Amino acid sequence: MVRRSAPVWSCGSCFSIFHLPCIRRWARSPASASDDPASDAWRCPGCQSVQDVPARDIAYTCFCRRRRDPPNDLYLTPHSCGEPCSKPLDRADPAAAKGNDDDDVAARCPHACVLQCHPGPCPPCKAFAPERPCPCGKQSITRRCADRSTPVTCGQPCEKLLPCRRHRCDKVCHTGPCGECEVDYPAQCFCGKKTETLLCGEMVLKGKLSDKDGVFSCSEVCGHNLACANHACQDVCHPGPCGECELVPEKVTTCHCGKTRLQEKRTSCLDPIATCDKVCDKRLPCGLHRCKGTCHEGECPPCLVRVEQRCRCGSSGQMVECYKVSKEEFRCNKPCGRKKNCGRHRCSECCCPLSKPFAQHQGDSMDPHFCQIPCGKKLRCGQHGCQHLCHSGHCDPCRETIFNDLTCACGRSSIPPPQPCGTPTPSCPHQCIVPQPCGHPASHQCHFGDCPPCVVPVMRECVGGHVMLRNIPCGSKDIRCNQPCGKNRQCGLHACARPCHPSPCDPPPANGEASSGSGGKVSCGQLCGVPRRECKHTCNAPCHPSSPCPDVRCEHRATITCSCGRISTTVPCSAGGAYNGDSTFDISVMQQLPMALQPVESNGKRVPLGQRKLCCDEECAKVERKRVLAEAFDITPPNLDALHFGENSNVSDLVSDLFRREPKWVLAIEERCKFLVLGKTRGNSSSNMKFHVFCPMLKDKRDAIRLIADRWKLSVQAVGWEPKRFVTVHVTPKSKVPARVLGSKPGVPVSAAHPYFDSMVDMDPRLVVAMLDLPRDADVNSLVLRFGGECELVWLNDKNAAAVFSDPARAATALRRLDYGSAYQGAAMFCPSSITQASLSSNVWVGAPRDGGLATASSASAWKKDSPSELKPNPHAVMTVLGRAPGTRSVWKPAVQVTSSNRWNALEPDAATSSGPADKPKPPPHTDAGSSTSAPQPSAGQSVSKLQPDIEVEDWEEIE
């Protein structure tokens, strides 16, 4: 409903009125697009007339289009400006006006509408137009301006001269041309042989004619005598005089072929023309060959040279006389088969000229590959079909418009018109009002069609009658519990092994299938399964309720071994069946065994192959001797079963081989993976990301780390270039403990002990900086721009990263200057005093022991700043960026630890009093295997402040 105060738009062609927001939405929709996709024009939804105003420029104006946003005046027509309309009353098409004469343009109505601004079309003009003559020009008539285009005649005969210029028009005064003359006129042909009655308007000659003048051609030979009076005209009936004789002596001076001049003088056209003995050699009508006959009279014979005539498509040809090539067109029977312009149908015409590759249609004839089949596809609206011919690509949108309200099934939601055809019905937010057959209230929204099954949870029994299932949707029909059926089959011996299913378990028996001798029991088709008497295997014959199990050879594969169990193989059981000595089958099986069978007692009873044993060989004897020696010396061989963790034997062999060569290294990798999955995070970091960085190593060891980490479901990344390529691993939500752990005994709970730092396994932590739990607005460009080329940036996931440096000083600078950096917390902690000196040769970090003891040192120079020459960087250092608070400074402080045998201790009393860096640390005291010595421990009352280092290094770049 269009209200008085609502802004509207009115079509200038059909004068339909629409709401302004609705017409703007319609103009922007693809369904309103015009035929020209390059323009912004759109079509009116009422009359489909093209509107040149872009959708963004549609405005609310009055009906005369002179005032924008007209006022809402109660004394005026709604949406009217109240001023005179002033629209021109002549609504002729400007394009049509350009093609009319000047008289027609001047005859148009020059007046404008004098009514108040109004909707709809303007009324006809009531003014009088100037006088205009009638069509025949005999009288002048005065009419109203609105009737200026209505033809008005005077009623007298026209009497205009007709186009034949011999008769006048006898019609009443009329508009338009008078037409052709229809008077019958007796006429003769040009040669005078035939006379016919023709319509005067169909004659070619105009104006007055004499009785002897011909009017038409009879298409026969003229036959009039030529000027020579000896020969007749051979031309077709023609107007005008006949031509001159072609045989007069003045025109003929040579023989017929034109190669020899005449010797005898001719005096008349009747004199014969001599012929010569030369070849005619005139060009034949085919245009390719010349006449091969001797000089002769008349026309040359047809060209009889045999040439190849190709068909239109060029796929085949035939040999014919040359003159037949231009008379008869040769077409083969090969169908074209190429796709037409639509791309869907294929051309079925035989010998199509466009079947050649890259052939193009030429000429004004119709393209044979233009598909003329109607498209007929359903448009996107789903109601109308495409009216165009078959074409390629998508069909045009449906141009129909819906002028009815689109409502939902219950009618409470609707979309007002106009809408393009195919607009879906509105989605209704209300519940369905259709009552459910089960009685439960509907839980789905309003919809068309059948209601979906009820989803209210109820208790239902499965179709097999096994259990009552809870929380089953009420509308569920086929409810199964996935338990075995267990019902007796028709044989009466077996239970149905199928999962829970509807009855019956067996199909109904066919006529005559059940016999009276079996008591009505029929085989169920399952395997018999009854244990055999000769062996422990079961009967594999189909169910036979009315007969005993067949006595046949057992075909089950059985495993036989030697006495010690080292050699094993599989053979057919071969128990049962008639025994007539070793059969050919048994002999063939024995020939394929790795070792001979042990002999059996010859008591006339057959021993099946599956119950015999193989003979041991020399290797069995060696294994037995090794076992006896191992038991005597209490030697336990390493258990490598845990290394066989996959179906890929190459993977297990790789790790097993490495474990035999370097067992401590493999166990160290396993301990770090175990701590990442089961261990607790050190420090006060709130990040849940646990990762570890391994030192650069060879490719075989990197592959071994990847295989071991895959067992723990850890994410593995290899970073860098050879020979400094290293591996990082981190925990994922899928990480878990594998079924078998290296280095742990079966049945013992797996615990995660903190492994110690090893320079052959772990990356030096001094040179590590990372970013964990990065906020969304975090910017790592400062790291990339400042330290580009000096580190390897490793993204663990979208919020966590780690950077790998080559210089410990640069790593310390990055850790201090980055906003989100903190110390690296890997899976390895720094070793206590029990670790040997060799393992600490490249580590200057000393971790605190678990018992909380304090450390002593033999020299204080280890805590002082080292010179640049003494700072030898690790081949690859790692920088770990953890979410450190912005603005805090990173201070590198080594941990304090007390031990008597560690030469790296820096807090010994004598070392604290040492004055110069030239003092060398004292070597640890030598201890024998049978004795134990301990260094003096500091007193309990000793203050911790005395044990702090002399100088704390805050920035590695400031070291001199």
mmCIF file of N, CA, C and O in Angstrom, residues 840-921:
data_model
loop_
_atom_site.group_PDB
_atom_site.id
_atom_site.type_symbol
_atom_site.label_atom_id
_atom_site.label_comp_id
_atom_site.label_asym_id
_atom_site.label_seq_id
_atom_site.Cartn_x
_atom_site.Cartn_y
_atom_site.Cartn_z
ATOM 1 N N LEU A 840 80.859 -31.060 29.819
ATOM 2 C CA LEU A 840 80.687 -29.645 30.119
ATOM 3 C C LEU A 840 81.722 -28.777 29.429
ATOM 4 O O LEU A 840 81.904 -27.628 29.777
ATOM 5 N N SER A 841 82.440 -29.321 28.456
ATOM 6 C CA SER A 841 83.517 -28.571 27.842
ATOM 7 C C SER A 841 83.009 -27.368 27.073
ATOM 8 O O SER A 841 83.721 -26.393 26.916
ATOM 9 N N SER A 842 81.783 -27.388 26.589
ATOM 10 C CA SER A 842 81.244 -26.264 25.817
ATOM 11 C C SER A 842 80.106 -25.569 26.521
ATOM 12 O O SER A 842 79.381 -24.808 25.903
ATOM 13 N N ASN A 843 79.920 -25.834 27.834
ATOM 14 C CA ASN A 843 78.804 -25.243 28.566
ATOM 15 C C ASN A 843 79.347 -24.368 29.689
ATOM 16 O O ASN A 843 80.101 -24.827 30.527
ATOM 17 N N VAL A 844 78.934 -23.110 29.720
ATOM 18 C CA VAL A 844 79.342 -22.212 30.792
ATOM 19 C C VAL A 844 78.200 -21.952 31.750
ATOM 20 O O VAL A 844 78.325 -21.130 32.644
ATOM 21 N N TRP A 845 77.083 -22.643 31.524
ATOM 22 C CA TRP A 845 75.920 -22.475 32.399
ATOM 23 C C TRP A 845 75.871 -23.640 33.372
ATOM 24 O O TRP A 845 75.982 -24.783 32.975
ATOM 25 N N VAL A 846 75.673 -23.368 34.591
ATOM 26 C CA VAL A 846 75.634 -24.402 35.626
ATOM 27 C C VAL A 846 74.278 -24.322 36.289
ATOM 28 O O VAL A 846 73.907 -23.292 36.831
ATOM 29 N N GLY A 847 73.490 -25.378 36.181
ATOM 30 C CA GLY A 847 72.161 -25.384 36.773
ATOM 31 C C GLY A 847 72.214 -25.784 38.231
ATOM 32 O O GLY A 847 73.119 -26.460 38.707
ATOM 33 N N ALA A 848 71.201 -25.373 38.977
ATOM 34 C CA ALA A 848 71.120 -25.678 40.401
ATOM 35 C C ALA A 848 70.746 -27.127 40.610
ATOM 36 O O ALA A 848 69.917 -27.666 39.903
ATOM 37 N N PRO A 849 71.375 -27.795 41.577
ATOM 38 C CA PRO A 849 71.026 -29.201 41.833
ATOM 39 C C PRO A 849 69.665 -29.291 42.493
ATOM 40 O O PRO A 849 69.123 -28.343 43.015
ATOM 41 N N ARG A 850 69.119 -30.513 42.408
ATOM 42 C CA ARG A 850 67.781 -30.717 42.943
ATOM 43 C C ARG A 850 67.754 -30.701 44.462
ATOM 44 O O ARG A 850 66.734 -30.455 45.082
ATOM 45 N N ASP A 851 68.901 -31.027 45.117
ATOM 46 C CA ASP A 851 68.893 -31.086 46.583
ATOM 47 C C ASP A 851 69.070 -29.715 47.209
ATOM 48 O O ASP A 851 69.072 -29.566 48.427
ATOM 49 N N GLY A 852 69.213 -28.679 46.385
ATOM 50 C CA GLY A 852 69.305 -27.322 46.913
ATOM 51 C C GLY A 852 70.650 -26.954 47.478
ATOM 52 O O GLY A 852 70.806 -25.931 48.124
ATOM 53 N N GLY A 853 71.705 -27.748 47.280
ATOM 54 C CA GLY A 853 73.019 -27.425 47.802
ATOM 55 C C GLY A 853 73.648 -26.267 47.083
ATOM 56 O O GLY A 853 73.325 -25.936 45.961
ATOM 57 N N LEU A 854 74.650 -25.578 47.757
ATOM 58 C CA LEU A 854 75.364 -24.465 47.155
ATOM 59 C C LEU A 854 76.658 -24.968 46.538
ATOM 60 O O LEU A 854 77.210 -25.986 46.930
ATOM 61 N N ALA A 855 77.153 -24.230 45.549
ATOM 62 C CA ALA A 855 78.335 -24.653 44.799
ATOM 63 C C ALA A 855 79.531 -23.850 45.232
ATOM 64 O O ALA A 855 79.448 -22.723 45.677
ATOM 65 N N THR A 856 80.693 -24.495 45.111
ATOM 66 C CA THR A 856 81.983 -23.834 45.366
ATOM 67 C C THR A 856 82.768 -23.841 44.089
ATOM 68 O O THR A 856 82.609 -24.707 43.248
ATOM 69 N N ALA A 857 83.666 -22.911 43.955
ATOM 70 C CA ALA A 857 84.455 -22.804 42.725
ATOM 71 C C ALA A 857 85.914 -22.699 43.077
ATOM 72 O O ALA A 857 86.289 -22.215 44.135
ATOM 73 N N SER A 858 86.740 -23.154 42.191
ATOM 74 C CA SER A 858 88.174 -23.093 42.387
ATOM 75 C C SER A 858 88.766 -21.842 41.795
ATOM 76 O O SER A 858 89.941 -21.598 41.961
ATOM 77 N N SER A 859 87.990 -21.065 41.082
ATOM 78 C CA SER A 859 88.504 -19.839 40.475
ATOM 79 C C SER A 859 87.371 -18.864 40.304
ATOM 80 O O SER A 859 86.260 -19.244 39.968
ATOM 81 N N ALA A 860 87.627 -17.591 40.548
ATOM 82 C CA ALA A 860 86.616 -16.554 40.387
ATOM 83 C C ALA A 860 86.629 -15.954 38.997
ATOM 84 O O ALA A 860 85.796 -15.130 38.677
ATOM 85 N N SER A 861 87.593 -16.336 38.164
ATOM 86 C CA SER A 861 87.664 -15.743 36.831
ATOM 87 C C SER A 861 86.516 -16.186 35.940
ATOM 88 O O SER A 861 86.219 -15.535 34.954
ATOM 89 N N ALA A 862 85.884 -17.310 36.277
ATOM 90 C CA ALA A 862 84.771 -17.790 35.445
ATOM 91 C C ALA A 862 83.575 -16.882 35.530
ATOM 92 O O ALA A 862 82.696 -16.908 34.680
ATOM 93 N N TRP A 863 83.487 -16.066 36.632
ATOM 94 C CA TRP A 863 82.327 -15.168 36.796
ATOM 95 C C TRP A 863 82.611 -13.781 36.255
ATOM 96 O O TRP A 863 81.745 -12.932 36.259
ATOM 97 N N LYS A 864 83.835 -13.520 35.858
ATOM 98 C CA LYS A 864 84.159 -12.204 35.348
ATOM 99 C C LYS A 864 83.923 -12.149 33.853
ATOM 100 O O LYS A 864 83.794 -13.158 33.197
ATOM 101 N N LYS A 865 83.896 -10.900 33.333
ATOM 102 C CA LYS A 865 83.676 -10.722 31.897
ATOM 103 C C LYS A 865 84.831 -11.320 31.121
ATOM 104 O O LYS A 865 85.972 -11.080 31.440
ATOM 105 N N ASP A 866 84.501 -12.052 30.090
ATOM 106 C CA ASP A 866 85.523 -12.642 29.231
ATOM 107 C C ASP A 866 85.831 -11.679 28.095
ATOM 108 O O ASP A 866 85.031 -10.840 27.701
ATOM 109 N N SER A 867 87.034 -11.841 27.598
ATOM 110 C CA SER A 867 87.422 -11.032 26.446
ATOM 111 C C SER A 867 86.736 -11.575 25.208
ATOM 112 O O SER A 867 86.303 -12.723 25.175
ATOM 113 N N PRO A 868 86.646 -10.749 24.151
ATOM 114 C CA PRO A 868 86.009 -11.264 22.929
ATOM 115 C C PRO A 868 86.686 -12.472 22.366
ATOM 116 O O PRO A 868 86.053 -13.311 21.747
ATOM 117 N N SER A 869 87.994 -12.594 22.543
ATOM 118 C CA SER A 869 88.683 -13.781 22.016
ATOM 119 C C SER A 869 88.299 -15.026 22.762
ATOM 120 O O SER A 869 88.401 -16.129 22.248
ATOM 121 N N GLU A 870 87.884 -14.880 24.045
ATOM 122 C CA GLU A 870 87.497 -16.053 24.816
ATOM 123 C C GLU A 870 86.054 -16.455 24.564
ATOM 124 O O GLU A 870 85.644 -17.540 24.952
ATOM 125 N N LEU A 871 85.261 -15.554 23.964
ATOM 126 C CA LEU A 871 83.861 -15.882 23.677
ATOM 127 C C LEU A 871 83.793 -16.534 22.312
ATOM 128 O O LEU A 871 83.736 -15.875 21.290
ATOM 129 N N LYS A 872 83.826 -17.835 22.291
ATOM 130 C CA LYS A 872 83.740 -18.587 21.030
ATOM 131 C C LYS A 872 82.287 -19.040 20.857
ATOM 132 O O LYS A 872 81.787 -19.840 21.622
ATOM 133 N N PRO A 873 81.589 -18.513 19.852
ATOM 134 C CA PRO A 873 80.169 -18.849 19.703
ATOM 135 C C PRO A 873 79.974 -20.294 19.299
ATOM 136 O O PRO A 873 80.824 -20.913 18.674
ATOM 137 N N ASN A 874 78.824 -20.808 19.678
ATOM 138 C CA ASN A 874 78.418 -22.146 19.270
ATOM 139 C C ASN A 874 78.135 -22.137 17.766
ATOM 140 O O ASN A 874 77.762 -21.102 17.223
ATOM 141 N N PRO A 875 78.267 -23.240 17.080
ATOM 142 C CA PRO A 875 77.954 -23.221 15.635
ATOM 143 C C PRO A 875 76.566 -22.705 15.360
ATOM 144 O O PRO A 875 76.312 -22.123 14.330
ATOM 145 N N HIS A 876 75.627 -22.926 16.255
ATOM 146 C CA HIS A 876 74.279 -22.414 16.042
ATOM 147 C C HIS A 876 73.682 -22.150 17.404
ATOM 148 O O HIS A 876 73.719 -23.011 18.278
ATOM 149 N N ALA A 877 73.162 -20.977 17.626
ATOM 150 C CA ALA A 877 72.549 -20.627 18.893
ATOM 151 C C ALA A 877 71.088 -20.372 18.664
ATOM 152 O O ALA A 877 70.680 -19.958 17.600
ATOM 153 N N VAL A 878 70.265 -20.578 19.679
ATOM 154 C CA VAL A 878 68.820 -20.465 19.540
ATOM 155 C C VAL A 878 68.343 -19.350 20.426
ATOM 156 O O VAL A 878 68.755 -19.253 21.560
ATOM 157 N N MET A 879 67.465 -18.533 19.915
ATOM 158 C CA MET A 879 66.866 -17.450 20.674
ATOM 159 C C MET A 879 65.384 -17.752 20.819
ATOM 160 O O MET A 879 64.682 -17.911 19.840
ATOM 161 N N THR A 880 64.897 -17.865 22.042
ATOM 162 C CA THR A 880 63.508 -18.211 22.299
ATOM 163 C C THR A 880 62.785 -16.989 22.821
ATOM 164 O O THR A 880 63.224 -16.385 23.770
ATOM 165 N N VAL A 881 61.684 -16.621 22.195
ATOM 166 C CA VAL A 881 60.959 -15.425 22.573
ATOM 167 C C VAL A 881 59.711 -15.864 23.299
ATOM 168 O O VAL A 881 58.821 -16.417 22.707
ATOM 169 N N LEU A 882 59.689 -15.711 24.622
ATOM 170 C CA LEU A 882 58.530 -16.038 25.447
ATOM 171 C C LEU A 882 57.823 -14.747 25.799
ATOM 172 O O LEU A 882 58.406 -13.780 25.932
ATOM 173 N N GLY A 883 56.669 -14.635 26.163
ATOM 174 C CA GLY A 883 55.975 -13.364 26.364
ATOM 175 C C GLY A 883 56.484 -12.609 27.568
ATOM 176 O O GLY A 883 55.891 -12.644 28.625
ATOM 177 N N ARG A 884 57.631 -11.925 27.441
ATOM 178 C CA ARG A 884 58.192 -11.125 28.531
ATOM 179 C C ARG A 884 57.537 -9.760 28.538
ATOM 180 O O ARG A 884 57.204 -9.196 27.520
ATOM 181 N N ALA A 885 57.327 -9.214 29.704
ATOM 182 C CA ALA A 885 56.685 -7.910 29.834
ATOM 183 C C ALA A 885 57.531 -6.851 29.160
ATOM 184 O O ALA A 885 58.756 -6.847 29.283
ATOM 185 N N PRO A 886 56.907 -5.931 28.403
ATOM 186 C CA PRO A 886 57.699 -4.892 27.722
ATOM 187 C C PRO A 886 58.379 -3.975 28.715
ATOM 188 O O PRO A 886 57.857 -3.638 29.777
ATOM 189 N N GLY A 887 59.555 -3.596 28.353
ATOM 190 C CA GLY A 887 60.314 -2.652 29.172
ATOM 191 C C GLY A 887 61.249 -3.293 30.155
ATOM 192 O O GLY A 887 62.073 -2.626 30.767
ATOM 193 N N THR A 888 61.145 -4.611 30.379
ATOM 194 C CA THR A 888 62.042 -5.273 31.333
ATOM 195 C C THR A 888 63.342 -5.613 30.653
ATOM 196 O O THR A 888 63.377 -5.905 29.471
ATOM 197 N N ARG A 889 64.414 -5.638 31.404
ATOM 198 C CA ARG A 889 65.740 -5.955 30.880
ATOM 199 C C ARG A 889 66.115 -7.371 31.268
ATOM 200 O O ARG A 889 65.795 -7.851 32.344
ATOM 201 N N SER A 890 66.788 -7.999 30.356
ATOM 202 C CA SER A 890 67.216 -9.381 30.579
ATOM 203 C C SER A 890 68.626 -9.393 31.146
ATOM 204 O O SER A 890 69.537 -8.796 30.590
ATOM 205 N N VAL A 891 68.800 -10.054 32.277
ATOM 206 C CA VAL A 891 70.112 -10.164 32.924
ATOM 207 C C VAL A 891 70.527 -11.623 32.881
ATOM 208 O O VAL A 891 69.794 -12.489 33.359
ATOM 209 N N TRP A 892 71.653 -11.883 32.278
ATOM 210 C CA TRP A 892 72.155 -13.253 32.163
ATOM 211 C C TRP A 892 72.948 -13.569 33.435
ATOM 212 O O TRP A 892 74.031 -13.046 33.651
ATOM 213 N N LYS A 893 72.385 -14.422 34.263
ATOM 214 C CA LYS A 893 73.045 -14.802 35.512
ATOM 215 C C LYS A 893 73.152 -16.319 35.575
ATOM 216 O O LYS A 893 72.164 -17.005 35.425
ATOM 217 N N PRO A 894 74.344 -16.841 35.807
ATOM 218 C CA PRO A 894 74.451 -18.290 35.959
ATOM 219 C C PRO A 894 73.972 -18.732 37.325
ATOM 220 O O PRO A 894 74.009 -18.004 38.300
ATOM 221 N N ALA A 895 73.481 -19.982 37.371
ATOM 222 C CA ALA A 895 73.005 -20.529 38.642
ATOM 223 C C ALA A 895 74.181 -20.923 39.523
ATOM 224 O O ALA A 895 75.281 -21.203 39.063
ATOM 225 N N VAL A 896 73.930 -20.957 40.837
ATOM 226 C CA VAL A 896 74.965 -21.292 41.828
ATOM 227 C C VAL A 896 74.801 -22.749 42.204
ATOM 228 O O VAL A 896 73.702 -23.215 42.481
ATOM 229 N N GLN A 897 75.899 -23.472 42.215
ATOM 230 C CA GLN A 897 75.866 -24.890 42.531
ATOM 231 C C GLN A 897 77.146 -25.273 43.261
ATOM 232 O O GLN A 897 78.219 -24.754 42.975
ATOM 233 N N VAL A 898 77.007 -26.172 44.229
ATOM 234 C CA VAL A 898 78.151 -26.599 45.050
ATOM 235 C C VAL A 898 78.486 -28.028 44.696
ATOM 236 O O VAL A 898 77.613 -28.891 44.660
ATOM 237 N N THR A 899 79.716 -28.280 44.391
ATOM 238 C CA THR A 899 80.202 -29.645 44.167
ATOM 239 C C THR A 899 81.707 -29.640 44.382
ATOM 240 O O THR A 899 82.360 -28.609 44.345
ATOM 241 N N SER A 900 82.241 -30.811 44.602
ATOM 242 C CA SER A 900 83.679 -30.913 44.872
ATOM 243 C C SER A 900 84.457 -31.339 43.655
ATOM 244 O O SER A 900 85.648 -31.132 43.601
ATOM 245 N N SER A 901 83.798 -31.964 42.676
ATOM 246 C CA SER A 901 84.545 -32.506 41.545
ATOM 247 C C SER A 901 84.298 -31.751 40.256
ATOM 248 O O SER A 901 84.735 -32.180 39.224
ATOM 249 N N ASN A 902 83.544 -30.651 40.290
ATOM 250 C CA ASN A 902 83.262 -29.903 39.068
ATOM 251 C C ASN A 902 84.268 -28.782 38.930
ATOM 252 O O ASN A 902 84.328 -27.885 39.766
ATOM 253 N N ARG A 903 85.041 -28.786 37.879
ATOM 254 C CA ARG A 903 86.042 -27.756 37.686
ATOM 255 C C ARG A 903 85.432 -26.442 37.221
ATOM 256 O O ARG A 903 86.120 -25.448 37.121
ATOM 257 N N TRP A 904 84.117 -26.437 36.959
ATOM 258 C CA TRP A 904 83.473 -25.205 36.501
ATOM 259 C C TRP A 904 82.898 -24.408 37.663
ATOM 260 O O TRP A 904 82.281 -23.371 37.442
ATOM 261 N N ASN A 905 83.012 -24.921 38.894
ATOM 262 C CA ASN A 905 82.474 -24.164 40.030
ATOM 263 C C ASN A 905 83.266 -22.874 40.212
ATOM 264 O O ASN A 905 84.489 -22.863 40.188
ATOM 265 N N ALA A 906 82.553 -21.793 40.426
ATOM 266 C CA ALA A 906 83.187 -20.479 40.520
ATOM 267 C C ALA A 906 83.053 -19.851 41.888
ATOM 268 O O ALA A 906 83.387 -18.692 42.071
ATOM 269 N N LEU A 907 82.556 -20.593 42.892
ATOM 270 C CA LEU A 907 82.309 -20.000 44.199
ATOM 271 C C LEU A 907 83.137 -20.666 45.298
ATOM 272 O O LEU A 907 82.737 -20.721 46.447
ATOM 273 N N GLU A 908 84.295 -21.278 44.949
ATOM 274 C CA GLU A 908 85.165 -21.827 45.968
ATOM 275 C C GLU A 908 85.736 -20.671 46.805
ATOM 276 O O GLU A 908 85.967 -19.557 46.295
ATOM 277 N N PRO A 909 85.965 -20.888 48.096
ATOM 278 C CA PRO A 909 86.510 -19.786 48.909
ATOM 279 C C PRO A 909 87.830 -19.267 48.392
ATOM 280 O O PRO A 909 88.086 -18.069 48.340
ATOM 281 N N ASP A 910 88.708 -20.202 47.953
ATOM 282 C CA ASP A 910 89.997 -19.736 47.459
ATOM 283 C C ASP A 910 89.857 -19.038 46.126
ATOM 284 O O ASP A 910 90.636 -18.152 45.797
ATOM 285 N N ALA A 911 88.809 -19.436 45.349
ATOM 286 C CA ALA A 911 88.604 -18.767 44.067
ATOM 287 C C ALA A 911 88.032 -17.397 44.251
ATOM 288 O O ALA A 911 88.270 -16.489 43.458
ATOM 289 N N ALA A 912 87.269 -17.227 45.329
ATOM 290 C CA ALA A 912 86.679 -15.900 45.561
ATOM 291 C C ALA A 912 87.736 -14.880 45.918
ATOM 292 O O ALA A 912 87.600 -13.694 45.666
ATOM 293 N N THR A 913 88.820 -15.334 46.520
ATOM 294 C CA THR A 913 89.896 -14.407 46.895
ATOM 295 C C THR A 913 90.915 -14.226 45.804
ATOM 296 O O THR A 913 91.846 -13.446 45.943
ATOM 297 N N SER A 914 90.773 -15.014 44.736
ATOM 298 C CA SER A 914 91.723 -14.885 43.626
ATOM 299 C C SER A 914 91.531 -13.541 42.968
ATOM 300 O O SER A 914 90.416 -13.079 42.757
ATOM 301 N N SER A 915 92.652 -12.858 42.625
ATOM 302 C CA SER A 915 92.590 -11.468 42.173
ATOM 303 C C SER A 915 92.643 -11.322 40.673
ATOM 304 O O SER A 915 92.051 -10.411 40.128
ATOM 305 N N GLY A 916 93.321 -12.123 39.937
ATOM 306 C CA GLY A 916 93.537 -11.889 38.513
ATOM 307 C C GLY A 916 92.889 -12.935 37.649
ATOM 308 O O GLY A 916 92.657 -14.054 38.055
ATOM 309 N N PRO A 917 92.573 -12.555 36.420
ATOM 310 C CA PRO A 917 92.020 -13.552 35.504
ATOM 311 C C PRO A 917 93.024 -14.554 35.040
ATOM 312 O O PRO A 917 92.673 -15.570 34.467
ATOM 313 N N ALA A 918 94.316 -14.305 35.337
ATOM 314 C CA ALA A 918 95.331 -15.279 34.915
ATOM 315 C C ALA A 918 95.342 -16.495 35.781
ATOM 316 O O ALA A 918 96.001 -17.483 35.450
ATOM 317 N N ASP A 919 94.669 -16.428 36.995
ATOM 318 C CA ASP A 919 94.629 -17.611 37.856
ATOM 319 C C ASP A 919 93.864 -18.710 37.166
ATOM 320 O O ASP A 919 92.773 -18.501 36.662
ATOM 321 N N LYS A 920 94.445 -19.882 37.211
ATOM 322 C CA LYS A 920 93.819 -21.027 36.567
ATOM 323 C C LYS A 920 93.023 -21.810 37.598
ATOM 324 O O LYS A 920 93.404 -21.882 38.752
ATOM 325 N N PRO A 921 91.907 -22.420 37.199
ATOM 326 C CA PRO A 921 91.125 -23.225 38.145
ATOM 327 C C PRO A 921 91.893 -24.462 38.543
ATOM 328 O O PRO A 921 92.620 -25.058 37.760
#
